[in-house]
């Protein structure tokens, strides 16, 4: 299983430290690729102030694998919009339709074929 911690503090994602502590353990959450054949190459968030950079830039999450992510922003909102990017046959990225979730309530984010859900 692929597990890597994202340590980029320059994300444009916003989640308060107090709120982020409600996600998993101390702001951590796990991203799962629940597809059968698609490779995850992009994970983006938007709290209403614009899209973040790609959280997993340079990494690939194979089908059935997962990756750990962490919020570092000092303040912000629990309500986030997520979009997943998948590797296309020609090497390009195909972005799924964005889906809103409450990151403060999420410990696990599951990415399926054009769907995102969490618990």
PDB file of C-alpha atoms in Angstrom:
ATOM      1  CA  UNK A   1       0.000   0.000   0.000  1.00  0.00           C
ATOM      2  CA  UNK A   2       1.331   3.420  -0.932  1.00  0.00           C
ATOM      3  CA  UNK A   3       1.394   5.725   2.074  1.00  0.00           C
ATOM      4  CA  UNK A   4       3.105   9.071   1.909  1.00  0.00           C
ATOM      5  CA  UNK A   5       2.627  12.134   4.074  1.00  0.00           C
ATOM      6  CA  UNK A   6       2.110  15.371   2.245  1.00  0.00           C
ATOM      7  CA  UNK A   7       4.202  18.021   3.915  1.00  0.00           C
ATOM      8  CA  UNK A   8       3.667  21.002   1.646  1.00  0.00           C
ATOM      9  CA  UNK A   9       2.801  23.947   3.863  1.00  0.00           C
ATOM     10  CA  UNK A  10       2.169  26.238   0.898  1.00  0.00           C
ATOM     11  CA  UNK A  11      -1.203  24.727   0.058  1.00  0.00           C
ATOM     12  CA  UNK A  12      -3.944  27.190  -0.661  1.00  0.00           C
ATOM     13  CA  UNK A  13      -6.265  24.939   1.310  1.00  0.00           C
ATOM     14  CA  UNK A  14      -7.792  26.348   4.459  1.00  0.00           C
ATOM     15  CA  UNK A  15      -8.731  24.416   7.568  1.00  0.00           C
ATOM     16  CA  UNK A  16      -8.281  25.712  11.063  1.00  0.00           C
ATOM     17  CA  UNK A  17      -5.911  23.924  13.391  1.00  0.00           C
ATOM     18  CA  UNK A  18      -8.728  23.581  15.866  1.00  0.00           C
ATOM     19  CA  UNK A  19     -11.076  22.259  13.189  1.00  0.00           C
ATOM     20  CA  UNK A  20      -8.414  20.172  11.477  1.00  0.00           C
ATOM     21  CA  UNK A  21      -7.765  18.351  14.734  1.00  0.00           C
ATOM     22  CA  UNK A  22     -11.215  16.873  14.230  1.00  0.00           C
ATOM     23  CA  UNK A  23     -10.016  15.100  11.107  1.00  0.00           C
ATOM     24  CA  UNK A  24      -8.368  11.811  11.846  1.00  0.00           C
ATOM     25  CA  UNK A  25      -5.422  12.309  14.178  1.00  0.00           C
ATOM     26  CA  UNK A  26      -4.222  15.917  14.458  1.00  0.00           C
ATOM     27  CA  UNK A  27      -5.400  17.038  11.019  1.00  0.00           C
ATOM     28  CA  UNK A  28      -4.449  13.892   9.133  1.00  0.00           C
ATOM     29  CA  UNK A  29      -6.791  12.082   6.791  1.00  0.00           C
ATOM     30  CA  UNK A  30      -6.346   9.137   4.456  1.00  0.00           C
ATOM     31  CA  UNK A  31      -7.075   9.314   0.710  1.00  0.00           C
ATOM     32  CA  UNK A  32      -8.138   5.961  -0.787  1.00  0.00           C
ATOM     33  CA  UNK A  33      -8.164   5.115  -4.497  1.00  0.00           C
ATOM     34  CA  UNK A  34     -11.205   2.839  -4.647  1.00  0.00           C
ATOM     35  CA  UNK A  35     -11.215   2.464  -8.423  1.00  0.00           C
ATOM     36  CA  UNK A  36     -10.429  -0.784 -10.217  1.00  0.00           C
ATOM     37  CA  UNK A  37      -8.326   0.639 -13.056  1.00  0.00           C
ATOM     38  CA  UNK A  38      -7.586   4.338 -12.526  1.00  0.00           C
ATOM     39  CA  UNK A  39      -4.407   5.932 -11.195  1.00  0.00           C
ATOM     40  CA  UNK A  40      -4.914   9.013  -9.026  1.00  0.00           C
ATOM     41  CA  UNK A  41      -2.470  11.786  -9.955  1.00  0.00           C
ATOM     42  CA  UNK A  42      -4.311  14.867  -8.690  1.00  0.00           C
ATOM     43  CA  UNK A  43      -6.129  15.912  -5.537  1.00  0.00           C
ATOM     44  CA  UNK A  44      -7.394  19.498  -5.273  1.00  0.00           C
ATOM     45  CA  UNK A  45      -9.400  21.418  -2.688  1.00  0.00           C
ATOM     46  CA  UNK A  46     -11.289  24.693  -2.691  1.00  0.00           C
ATOM     47  CA  UNK A  47     -12.681  26.450   0.379  1.00  0.00           C
ATOM     48  CA  UNK A  48     -14.287  29.196  -1.703  1.00  0.00           C
ATOM     49  CA  UNK A  49     -11.098  31.208  -2.187  1.00  0.00           C
ATOM     50  CA  UNK A  50      -9.834  29.265  -5.217  1.00  0.00           C
ATOM     51  CA  UNK A  51      -8.366  25.862  -6.043  1.00  0.00           C
ATOM     52  CA  UNK A  52      -5.329  24.542  -4.215  1.00  0.00           C
ATOM     53  CA  UNK A  53      -2.235  23.286  -5.897  1.00  0.00           C
ATOM     54  CA  UNK A  54      -2.143  19.540  -6.517  1.00  0.00           C
ATOM     55  CA  UNK A  55      -1.708  17.903  -3.107  1.00  0.00           C
ATOM     56  CA  UNK A  56      -0.080  14.816  -4.606  1.00  0.00           C
ATOM     57  CA  UNK A  57       1.911  16.424  -7.422  1.00  0.00           C
ATOM     58  CA  UNK A  58       4.581  13.971  -8.507  1.00  0.00           C
ATOM     59  CA  UNK A  59       2.979  10.962  -6.810  1.00  0.00           C
ATOM     60  CA  UNK A  60       0.645   8.323  -8.170  1.00  0.00           C
ATOM     61  CA  UNK A  61      -1.870   6.419  -6.084  1.00  0.00           C
ATOM     62  CA  UNK A  62      -2.603   3.097  -7.752  1.00  0.00           C
ATOM     63  CA  UNK A  63      -6.014   1.394  -7.623  1.00  0.00           C
ATOM     64  CA  UNK A  64      -6.573  -0.062  -4.156  1.00  0.00           C
ATOM     65  CA  UNK A  65      -3.792   2.029  -2.600  1.00  0.00           C
ATOM     66  CA  UNK A  66      -4.000   4.973  -0.209  1.00  0.00           C
ATOM     67  CA  UNK A  67      -2.048   8.055   0.814  1.00  0.00           C
ATOM     68  CA  UNK A  68      -2.043  10.125   3.989  1.00  0.00           C
ATOM     69  CA  UNK A  69      -2.641  13.880   3.760  1.00  0.00           C
ATOM     70  CA  UNK A  70      -2.509  16.639   6.360  1.00  0.00           C
ATOM     71  CA  UNK A  71      -3.898  20.148   6.654  1.00  0.00           C
ATOM     72  CA  UNK A  72      -1.342  22.766   7.657  1.00  0.00           C
ATOM     73  CA  UNK A  73      -3.199  26.054   7.116  1.00  0.00           C
ATOM     74  CA  UNK A  74      -3.539  28.120  10.317  1.00  0.00           C
ATOM     75  CA  UNK A  75      -7.190  29.048   9.726  1.00  0.00           C
ATOM     76  CA  UNK A  76     -10.072  28.445   7.393  1.00  0.00           C
ATOM     77  CA  UNK A  77     -13.261  26.519   6.820  1.00  0.00           C
ATOM     78  CA  UNK A  78     -14.327  22.933   7.369  1.00  0.00           C
ATOM     79  CA  UNK A  79     -16.424  22.995   4.202  1.00  0.00           C
ATOM     80  CA  UNK A  80     -14.205  22.093   1.272  1.00  0.00           C
ATOM     81  CA  UNK A  81     -14.809  21.149  -2.339  1.00  0.00           C
ATOM     82  CA  UNK A  82     -12.608  18.297  -3.578  1.00  0.00           C
ATOM     83  CA  UNK A  83     -11.731  17.251  -7.104  1.00  0.00           C
ATOM     84  CA  UNK A  84      -9.740  14.178  -8.092  1.00  0.00           C
ATOM     85  CA  UNK A  85      -7.460  13.988 -11.123  1.00  0.00           C
ATOM     86  CA  UNK A  86      -6.906  10.688 -12.914  1.00  0.00           C
ATOM     87  CA  UNK A  87      -4.184   9.606 -15.343  1.00  0.00           C
ATOM     88  CA  UNK A  88      -5.532   9.444 -18.905  1.00  0.00           C
ATOM     89  CA  UNK A  89      -4.276   6.961 -21.501  1.00  0.00           C
ATOM     90  CA  UNK A  90      -2.398   9.772 -23.273  1.00  0.00           C
ATOM     91  CA  UNK A  91      -0.700  10.919 -20.039  1.00  0.00           C
ATOM     92  CA  UNK A  92      -2.990  13.903 -19.467  1.00  0.00           C
ATOM     93  CA  UNK A  93      -5.052  14.456 -16.334  1.00  0.00           C
ATOM     94  CA  UNK A  94      -8.824  13.996 -16.289  1.00  0.00           C
ATOM     95  CA  UNK A  95     -10.488  15.929 -13.435  1.00  0.00           C
ATOM     96  CA  UNK A  96     -13.689  14.532 -11.879  1.00  0.00           C
ATOM     97  CA  UNK A  97     -16.633  16.739 -11.051  1.00  0.00           C
ATOM     98  CA  UNK A  98     -16.001  18.580  -7.754  1.00  0.00           C
ATOM     99  CA  UNK A  99     -17.785  17.312  -4.652  1.00  0.00           C
ATOM    100  CA  UNK A 100     -18.289  19.180  -1.349  1.00  0.00           C
ATOM    101  CA  UNK A 101     -17.394  17.573   1.975  1.00  0.00           C
ATOM    102  CA  UNK A 102     -16.866  18.658   5.577  1.00  0.00           C
ATOM    103  CA  UNK A 103     -13.163  17.983   6.092  1.00  0.00           C
ATOM    104  CA  UNK A 104     -13.527  18.433   9.851  1.00  0.00           C
ATOM    105  CA  UNK A 105     -15.760  15.349   9.888  1.00  0.00           C
ATOM    106  CA  UNK A 106     -13.533  13.288   7.571  1.00  0.00           C
ATOM    107  CA  UNK A 107     -10.859  10.839   8.620  1.00  0.00           C
ATOM    108  CA  UNK A 108     -10.992   8.866   5.369  1.00  0.00           C
ATOM    109  CA  UNK A 109     -11.708  10.167   1.861  1.00  0.00           C
ATOM    110  CA  UNK A 110     -12.656   7.485  -0.674  1.00  0.00           C
ATOM    111  CA  UNK A 111     -12.251   8.243  -4.369  1.00  0.00           C
ATOM    112  CA  UNK A 112     -14.277   6.093  -6.715  1.00  0.00           C
ATOM    113  CA  UNK A 113     -15.197   6.433 -10.353  1.00  0.00           C
ATOM    114  CA  UNK A 114     -16.556  10.004 -10.475  1.00  0.00           C
ATOM    115  CA  UNK A 115     -17.503   9.976  -6.797  1.00  0.00           C
ATOM    116  CA  UNK A 116     -15.968  11.051  -3.528  1.00  0.00           C
ATOM    117  CA  UNK A 117     -17.288  10.089  -0.107  1.00  0.00           C
ATOM    118  CA  UNK A 118     -15.890  10.177   3.412  1.00  0.00           C
ATOM    119  CA  UNK A 119     -16.262   8.951   6.967  1.00  0.00           C
TER     120      UNK A 119
END
